[in-house]
């Protein structure tokens, strides 16, 4: 029996064992799969917190999380987060 769980990135329903979320395209990993316990990363391998912060309307937090994860400059992080914001239809 296939169970439905929720994507830890966007909260959308996802079938257990799915490789990615249908809505946000987050990569999903399940217990027993290579990589260990259930994990998620946002589009393009972003940490899940970046998308969650954008959905909550906190662009500054999303930029901070992006910078920490990618070790990027403020300008690169800002541009990447704004592009993601448009991709998700939040801009």
mmCIF file of N, CA and C in Angstrom:
data_model
loop_
_atom_site.group_PDB
_atom_site.id
_atom_site.type_symbol
_atom_site.label_atom_id
_atom_site.label_comp_id
_atom_site.label_asym_id
_atom_site.label_seq_id
_atom_site.Cartn_x
_atom_site.Cartn_y
_atom_site.Cartn_z
ATOM 1 N N UNK A 1 0.844 -1.181 0.000
ATOM 2 C CA UNK A 1 0.000 0.000 0.000
ATOM 3 C C UNK A 1 0.891 1.247 0.000
ATOM 4 N N UNK A 2 0.612 2.176 -0.871
ATOM 5 C CA UNK A 2 1.367 3.424 -0.968
ATOM 6 C C UNK A 2 0.743 4.442 -0.027
ATOM 7 N N UNK A 3 1.568 5.008 0.824
ATOM 8 C CA UNK A 3 1.044 6.013 1.740
ATOM 9 C C UNK A 3 1.404 7.410 1.239
ATOM 10 N N UNK A 4 0.617 8.364 1.658
ATOM 11 C CA UNK A 4 0.868 9.744 1.282
ATOM 12 C C UNK A 4 1.470 10.462 2.478
ATOM 13 N N UNK A 5 2.553 11.170 2.236
ATOM 14 C CA UNK A 5 3.207 11.978 3.253
ATOM 15 C C UNK A 5 3.265 13.406 2.722
ATOM 16 N N UNK A 6 3.792 14.304 3.505
ATOM 17 C CA UNK A 6 3.875 15.693 3.071
ATOM 18 C C UNK A 6 5.322 16.083 2.824
ATOM 19 N N UNK A 7 5.550 16.836 1.775
ATOM 20 C CA UNK A 7 6.878 17.335 1.431
ATOM 21 C C UNK A 7 7.362 18.235 2.573
ATOM 22 N N UNK A 8 8.557 17.975 3.106
ATOM 23 C CA UNK A 8 9.056 18.833 4.178
ATOM 24 C C UNK A 8 9.437 20.227 3.691
ATOM 25 N N UNK A 9 9.504 20.409 2.382
ATOM 26 C CA UNK A 9 9.873 21.698 1.813
ATOM 27 C C UNK A 9 8.674 22.626 1.667
ATOM 28 N N UNK A 10 7.589 22.128 1.059
ATOM 29 C CA UNK A 10 6.436 23.003 0.792
ATOM 30 C C UNK A 10 5.151 22.530 1.466
ATOM 31 N N UNK A 11 5.154 21.314 2.023
ATOM 32 C CA UNK A 11 3.979 20.810 2.713
ATOM 33 C C UNK A 11 2.962 20.135 1.819
ATOM 34 N N UNK A 12 3.235 20.055 0.531
ATOM 35 C CA UNK A 12 2.300 19.414 -0.395
ATOM 36 C C UNK A 12 2.323 17.902 -0.203
ATOM 37 N N UNK A 13 1.217 17.217 -0.519
ATOM 38 C CA UNK A 13 1.220 15.764 -0.406
ATOM 39 C C UNK A 13 2.180 15.146 -1.424
ATOM 40 N N UNK A 14 2.904 14.122 -0.997
ATOM 41 C CA UNK A 14 3.834 13.405 -1.878
ATOM 42 C C UNK A 14 3.721 11.921 -1.560
ATOM 43 N N UNK A 15 3.696 11.087 -2.577
ATOM 44 C CA UNK A 15 3.634 9.660 -2.345
ATOM 45 C C UNK A 15 4.972 9.179 -1.812
ATOM 46 N N UNK A 16 4.916 8.328 -0.796
ATOM 47 C CA UNK A 16 6.142 7.787 -0.221
ATOM 48 C C UNK A 16 6.915 7.044 -1.305
ATOM 49 N N UNK A 17 8.192 7.316 -1.381
ATOM 50 C CA UNK A 17 9.043 6.700 -2.385
ATOM 51 C C UNK A 17 9.257 7.561 -3.618
ATOM 52 N N UNK A 18 8.494 8.661 -3.745
ATOM 53 C CA UNK A 18 8.679 9.567 -4.883
ATOM 54 C C UNK A 18 10.063 10.193 -4.826
ATOM 55 N N UNK A 19 10.669 10.409 -5.972
ATOM 56 C CA UNK A 19 12.004 11.006 -6.023
ATOM 57 C C UNK A 19 11.964 12.505 -5.754
ATOM 58 N N UNK A 20 10.863 13.172 -6.153
ATOM 59 C CA UNK A 20 10.773 14.618 -5.943
ATOM 60 C C UNK A 20 9.330 15.033 -5.738
ATOM 61 N N UNK A 21 9.155 16.212 -5.162
ATOM 62 C CA UNK A 21 7.831 16.778 -4.930
ATOM 63 C C UNK A 21 7.268 17.280 -6.267
ATOM 64 N N UNK A 22 6.031 16.940 -6.542
ATOM 65 C CA UNK A 22 5.393 17.362 -7.788
ATOM 66 C C UNK A 22 5.241 18.880 -7.863
ATOM 67 N N UNK A 23 5.045 19.544 -6.720
ATOM 68 C CA UNK A 23 4.759 20.972 -6.706
ATOM 69 C C UNK A 23 6.006 21.850 -6.695
ATOM 70 N N UNK A 24 6.936 21.577 -5.773
ATOM 71 C CA UNK A 24 8.103 22.459 -5.646
ATOM 72 C C UNK A 24 9.375 21.845 -6.210
ATOM 73 N N UNK A 25 9.300 20.605 -6.666
ATOM 74 C CA UNK A 25 10.433 19.900 -7.257
ATOM 75 C C UNK A 25 11.562 19.618 -6.262
ATOM 76 N N UNK A 26 11.251 19.671 -4.965
ATOM 77 C CA UNK A 26 12.260 19.347 -3.957
ATOM 78 C C UNK A 26 12.651 17.879 -4.103
ATOM 79 N N UNK A 27 13.919 17.596 -3.953
ATOM 80 C CA UNK A 27 14.396 16.224 -3.992
ATOM 81 C C UNK A 27 14.068 15.579 -2.654
ATOM 82 N N UNK A 28 13.407 14.427 -2.701
ATOM 83 C CA UNK A 28 12.987 13.735 -1.483
ATOM 84 C C UNK A 28 13.809 12.469 -1.318
ATOM 85 N N UNK A 29 14.222 12.173 -0.099
ATOM 86 C CA UNK A 29 14.908 10.925 0.218
ATOM 87 C C UNK A 29 14.143 10.257 1.348
ATOM 88 N N UNK A 30 14.013 8.965 1.277
ATOM 89 C CA UNK A 30 13.202 8.224 2.241
ATOM 90 C C UNK A 30 14.079 7.307 3.070
ATOM 91 N N UNK A 31 13.630 6.963 4.291
ATOM 92 C CA UNK A 31 14.400 6.028 5.113
ATOM 93 C C UNK A 31 14.672 4.744 4.335
ATOM 94 N N UNK A 32 15.906 4.278 4.421
ATOM 95 C CA UNK A 32 16.291 3.074 3.694
ATOM 96 C C UNK A 32 16.844 3.369 2.315
ATOM 97 N N UNK A 33 16.614 4.570 1.806
ATOM 98 C CA UNK A 33 17.152 4.957 0.506
ATOM 99 C C UNK A 33 18.565 5.479 0.705
ATOM 100 N N UNK A 34 19.399 5.477 -0.337
ATOM 101 C CA UNK A 34 20.725 6.048 -0.190
ATOM 102 C C UNK A 34 20.621 7.487 0.298
ATOM 103 N N UNK A 35 21.391 7.844 1.282
ATOM 104 C CA UNK A 35 21.321 9.190 1.830
ATOM 105 C C UNK A 35 20.636 9.219 3.187
ATOM 106 N N UNK A 36 19.986 8.118 3.593
ATOM 107 C CA UNK A 36 19.455 8.036 4.947
ATOM 108 C C UNK A 36 18.032 8.484 5.102
ATOM 109 N N UNK A 37 17.764 9.149 6.218
ATOM 110 C CA UNK A 37 16.410 9.532 6.599
ATOM 111 C C UNK A 37 15.820 10.542 5.647
ATOM 112 N N UNK A 38 14.526 10.760 5.779
ATOM 113 C CA UNK A 38 13.826 11.688 4.898
ATOM 114 C C UNK A 38 14.460 13.067 4.974
ATOM 115 N N UNK A 39 14.854 13.572 3.823
ATOM 116 C CA UNK A 39 15.482 14.879 3.718
ATOM 117 C C UNK A 39 14.850 15.588 2.545
ATOM 118 N N UNK A 40 15.019 16.872 2.480
ATOM 119 C CA UNK A 40 14.527 17.599 1.314
ATOM 120 C C UNK A 40 15.460 18.736 1.014
ATOM 121 N N UNK A 41 15.556 19.028 -0.237
ATOM 122 C CA UNK A 41 16.230 20.242 -0.643
ATOM 123 C C UNK A 41 15.322 20.893 -1.659
ATOM 124 N N UNK A 42 15.373 22.183 -1.709
ATOM 125 C CA UNK A 42 14.500 22.902 -2.612
ATOM 126 C C UNK A 42 14.997 22.827 -4.041
ATOM 127 N N UNK A 43 14.355 23.562 -4.925
ATOM 128 C CA UNK A 43 14.762 23.574 -6.313
ATOM 129 C C UNK A 43 16.233 23.934 -6.449
ATOM 130 N N UNK A 44 16.928 23.214 -7.296
ATOM 131 C CA UNK A 44 18.336 23.495 -7.517
ATOM 132 C C UNK A 44 19.214 23.102 -6.350
ATOM 133 N N UNK A 45 18.724 22.248 -5.460
ATOM 134 C CA UNK A 45 19.515 21.810 -4.327
ATOM 135 C C UNK A 45 19.578 22.802 -3.185
ATOM 136 N N UNK A 46 18.691 23.762 -3.160
ATOM 137 C CA UNK A 46 18.666 24.741 -2.073
ATOM 138 C C UNK A 46 18.216 24.089 -0.785
ATOM 139 N N UNK A 47 18.687 24.593 0.358
ATOM 140 C CA UNK A 47 18.164 24.060 1.613
ATOM 141 C C UNK A 47 16.671 24.366 1.729
ATOM 142 N N UNK A 48 15.944 23.460 2.345
ATOM 143 C CA UNK A 48 14.492 23.606 2.459
ATOM 144 C C UNK A 48 14.091 24.923 3.098
ATOM 145 N N UNK A 49 14.853 25.444 3.996
ATOM 146 C CA UNK A 49 14.514 26.675 4.684
ATOM 147 C C UNK A 49 14.393 27.879 3.782
ATOM 148 N N UNK A 50 15.094 27.880 2.652
ATOM 149 C CA UNK A 50 15.038 29.018 1.725
ATOM 150 C C UNK A 50 13.625 29.155 1.160
ATOM 151 N N UNK A 51 13.069 28.068 0.685
ATOM 152 C CA UNK A 51 11.720 28.100 0.110
ATOM 153 C C UNK A 51 10.695 28.404 1.194
ATOM 154 N N UNK A 52 10.856 27.798 2.365
ATOM 155 C CA UNK A 52 9.918 28.053 3.467
ATOM 156 C C UNK A 52 9.921 29.528 3.860
ATOM 157 N N UNK A 53 11.119 30.132 3.926
ATOM 158 C CA UNK A 53 11.218 31.548 4.283
ATOM 159 C C UNK A 53 10.536 32.416 3.225
ATOM 160 N N UNK A 54 10.726 32.094 1.960
ATOM 161 C CA UNK A 54 10.068 32.863 0.896
ATOM 162 C C UNK A 54 8.550 32.736 0.982
ATOM 163 N N UNK A 55 8.073 31.527 1.199
ATOM 164 C CA UNK A 55 6.618 31.319 1.296
ATOM 165 C C UNK A 55 6.029 32.052 2.492
ATOM 166 N N UNK A 56 6.842 32.244 3.527
ATOM 167 C CA UNK A 56 6.388 32.978 4.713
ATOM 168 C C UNK A 56 6.545 34.484 4.538
ATOM 169 N N UNK A 57 7.083 34.920 3.393
ATOM 170 C CA UNK A 57 7.250 36.339 3.128
ATOM 171 C C UNK A 57 8.510 36.930 3.725
ATOM 172 N N UNK A 58 9.475 36.091 4.098
ATOM 173 C CA UNK A 58 10.697 36.566 4.728
ATOM 174 C C UNK A 58 11.877 36.419 3.772
ATOM 175 N N UNK A 59 11.987 37.367 2.834
ATOM 176 C CA UNK A 59 13.048 37.309 1.830
ATOM 177 C C UNK A 59 14.430 37.443 2.463
ATOM 178 N N UNK A 60 14.570 38.265 3.494
ATOM 179 C CA UNK A 60 15.876 38.447 4.132
ATOM 180 C C UNK A 60 16.394 37.134 4.726
ATOM 181 N N UNK A 61 15.519 36.386 5.370
ATOM 182 C CA UNK A 61 15.906 35.095 5.937
ATOM 183 C C UNK A 61 16.286 34.122 4.826
ATOM 184 N N UNK A 62 15.545 34.128 3.734
ATOM 185 C CA UNK A 62 15.857 33.252 2.602
ATOM 186 C C UNK A 62 17.245 33.572 2.045
ATOM 187 N N UNK A 63 17.560 34.853 1.926
ATOM 188 C CA UNK A 63 18.878 35.261 1.426
ATOM 189 C C UNK A 63 19.965 34.820 2.396
ATOM 190 N N UNK A 64 19.729 34.999 3.685
ATOM 191 C CA UNK A 64 20.719 34.594 4.692
ATOM 192 C C UNK A 64 20.987 33.089 4.615
ATOM 193 N N UNK A 65 19.913 32.297 4.532
ATOM 194 C CA UNK A 65 20.062 30.848 4.452
ATOM 195 C C UNK A 65 20.795 30.433 3.179
ATOM 196 N N UNK A 66 20.478 31.098 2.078
ATOM 197 C CA UNK A 66 21.143 30.797 0.811
ATOM 198 C C UNK A 66 22.642 31.092 0.916
ATOM 199 N N UNK A 67 22.967 32.252 1.473
ATOM 200 C CA UNK A 67 24.385 32.634 1.622
ATOM 201 C C UNK A 67 25.141 31.623 2.463
ATOM 202 N N UNK A 68 24.539 31.190 3.569
ATOM 203 C CA UNK A 68 25.199 30.228 4.442
ATOM 204 C C UNK A 68 25.432 28.899 3.735
ATOM 205 N N UNK A 69 24.420 28.435 2.999
ATOM 206 C CA UNK A 69 24.522 27.132 2.348
ATOM 207 C C UNK A 69 25.491 27.138 1.172
ATOM 208 N N UNK A 70 25.498 28.211 0.410
ATOM 209 C CA UNK A 70 26.305 28.279 -0.806
ATOM 210 C C UNK A 70 27.602 29.058 -0.644
ATOM 211 N N UNK A 71 27.795 29.688 0.509
ATOM 212 C CA UNK A 71 28.997 30.518 0.738
ATOM 213 C C UNK A 71 29.140 31.558 -0.375
ATOM 214 N N UNK A 72 28.035 32.200 -0.712
ATOM 215 C CA UNK A 72 28.020 33.149 -1.822
ATOM 216 C C UNK A 72 28.002 34.587 -1.311
ATOM 217 N N UNK A 73 28.222 35.500 -2.235
ATOM 218 C CA UNK A 73 28.164 36.921 -1.888
ATOM 219 C C UNK A 73 26.707 37.328 -1.666
ATOM 220 N N UNK A 74 26.534 38.472 -1.052
ATOM 221 C CA UNK A 74 25.186 38.986 -0.811
ATOM 222 C C UNK A 74 24.449 39.205 -2.125
ATOM 223 N N UNK A 75 25.134 39.773 -3.117
ATOM 224 C CA UNK A 75 24.495 40.041 -4.405
ATOM 225 C C UNK A 75 24.082 38.747 -5.099
ATOM 226 N N UNK A 76 24.964 37.736 -5.111
ATOM 227 C CA UNK A 76 24.616 36.464 -5.741
ATOM 228 C C UNK A 76 23.434 35.807 -5.039
ATOM 229 N N UNK A 77 23.434 35.851 -3.703
ATOM 230 C CA UNK A 77 22.335 35.258 -2.948
ATOM 231 C C UNK A 77 21.034 36.000 -3.223
ATOM 232 N N UNK A 78 21.081 37.320 -3.245
ATOM 233 C CA UNK A 78 19.884 38.123 -3.512
ATOM 234 C C UNK A 78 19.317 37.796 -4.891
ATOM 235 N N UNK A 79 20.194 37.741 -5.899
ATOM 236 C CA UNK A 79 19.738 37.446 -7.259
ATOM 237 C C UNK A 79 19.141 36.045 -7.355
ATOM 238 N N UNK A 80 19.764 35.074 -6.705
ATOM 239 C CA UNK A 80 19.260 33.700 -6.749
ATOM 240 C C UNK A 80 17.914 33.584 -6.050
ATOM 241 N N UNK A 81 17.778 34.226 -4.902
ATOM 242 C CA UNK A 81 16.517 34.159 -4.150
ATOM 243 C C UNK A 81 15.404 34.877 -4.904
ATOM 244 N N UNK A 82 15.706 36.002 -5.523
ATOM 245 C CA UNK A 82 14.680 36.710 -6.309
ATOM 246 C C UNK A 82 14.263 35.907 -7.536
ATOM 247 N N UNK A 83 15.210 35.202 -8.153
ATOM 248 C CA UNK A 83 14.863 34.341 -9.287
ATOM 249 C C UNK A 83 13.974 33.180 -8.820
ATOM 250 N N UNK A 84 14.306 32.604 -7.661
ATOM 251 C CA UNK A 84 13.494 31.538 -7.104
ATOM 252 C C UNK A 84 12.099 32.045 -6.754
ATOM 253 N N UNK A 85 12.045 33.253 -6.219
ATOM 254 C CA UNK A 85 10.768 33.861 -5.858
ATOM 255 C C UNK A 85 9.867 33.969 -7.091
ATOM 256 N N UNK A 86 10.438 34.389 -8.209
ATOM 257 C CA UNK A 86 9.660 34.493 -9.461
ATOM 258 C C UNK A 86 9.253 33.111 -9.950
ATOM 259 N N UNK A 87 10.183 32.143 -9.856
ATOM 260 C CA UNK A 87 9.906 30.780 -10.297
ATOM 261 C C UNK A 87 8.747 30.166 -9.514
ATOM 262 N N UNK A 88 8.675 30.478 -8.233
ATOM 263 C CA UNK A 88 7.599 29.957 -7.383
ATOM 264 C C UNK A 88 6.319 30.767 -7.477
ATOM 265 N N UNK A 89 6.349 31.881 -8.217
ATOM 266 C CA UNK A 89 5.170 32.720 -8.367
ATOM 267 C C UNK A 89 4.868 33.558 -7.158
ATOM 268 N N UNK A 90 5.895 33.896 -6.394
ATOM 269 C CA UNK A 90 5.707 34.692 -5.170
ATOM 270 C C UNK A 90 6.065 36.145 -5.360
ATOM 271 N N UNK A 91 6.639 36.492 -6.502
ATOM 272 C CA UNK A 91 7.077 37.876 -6.731
ATOM 273 C C UNK A 91 5.944 38.716 -7.270
#
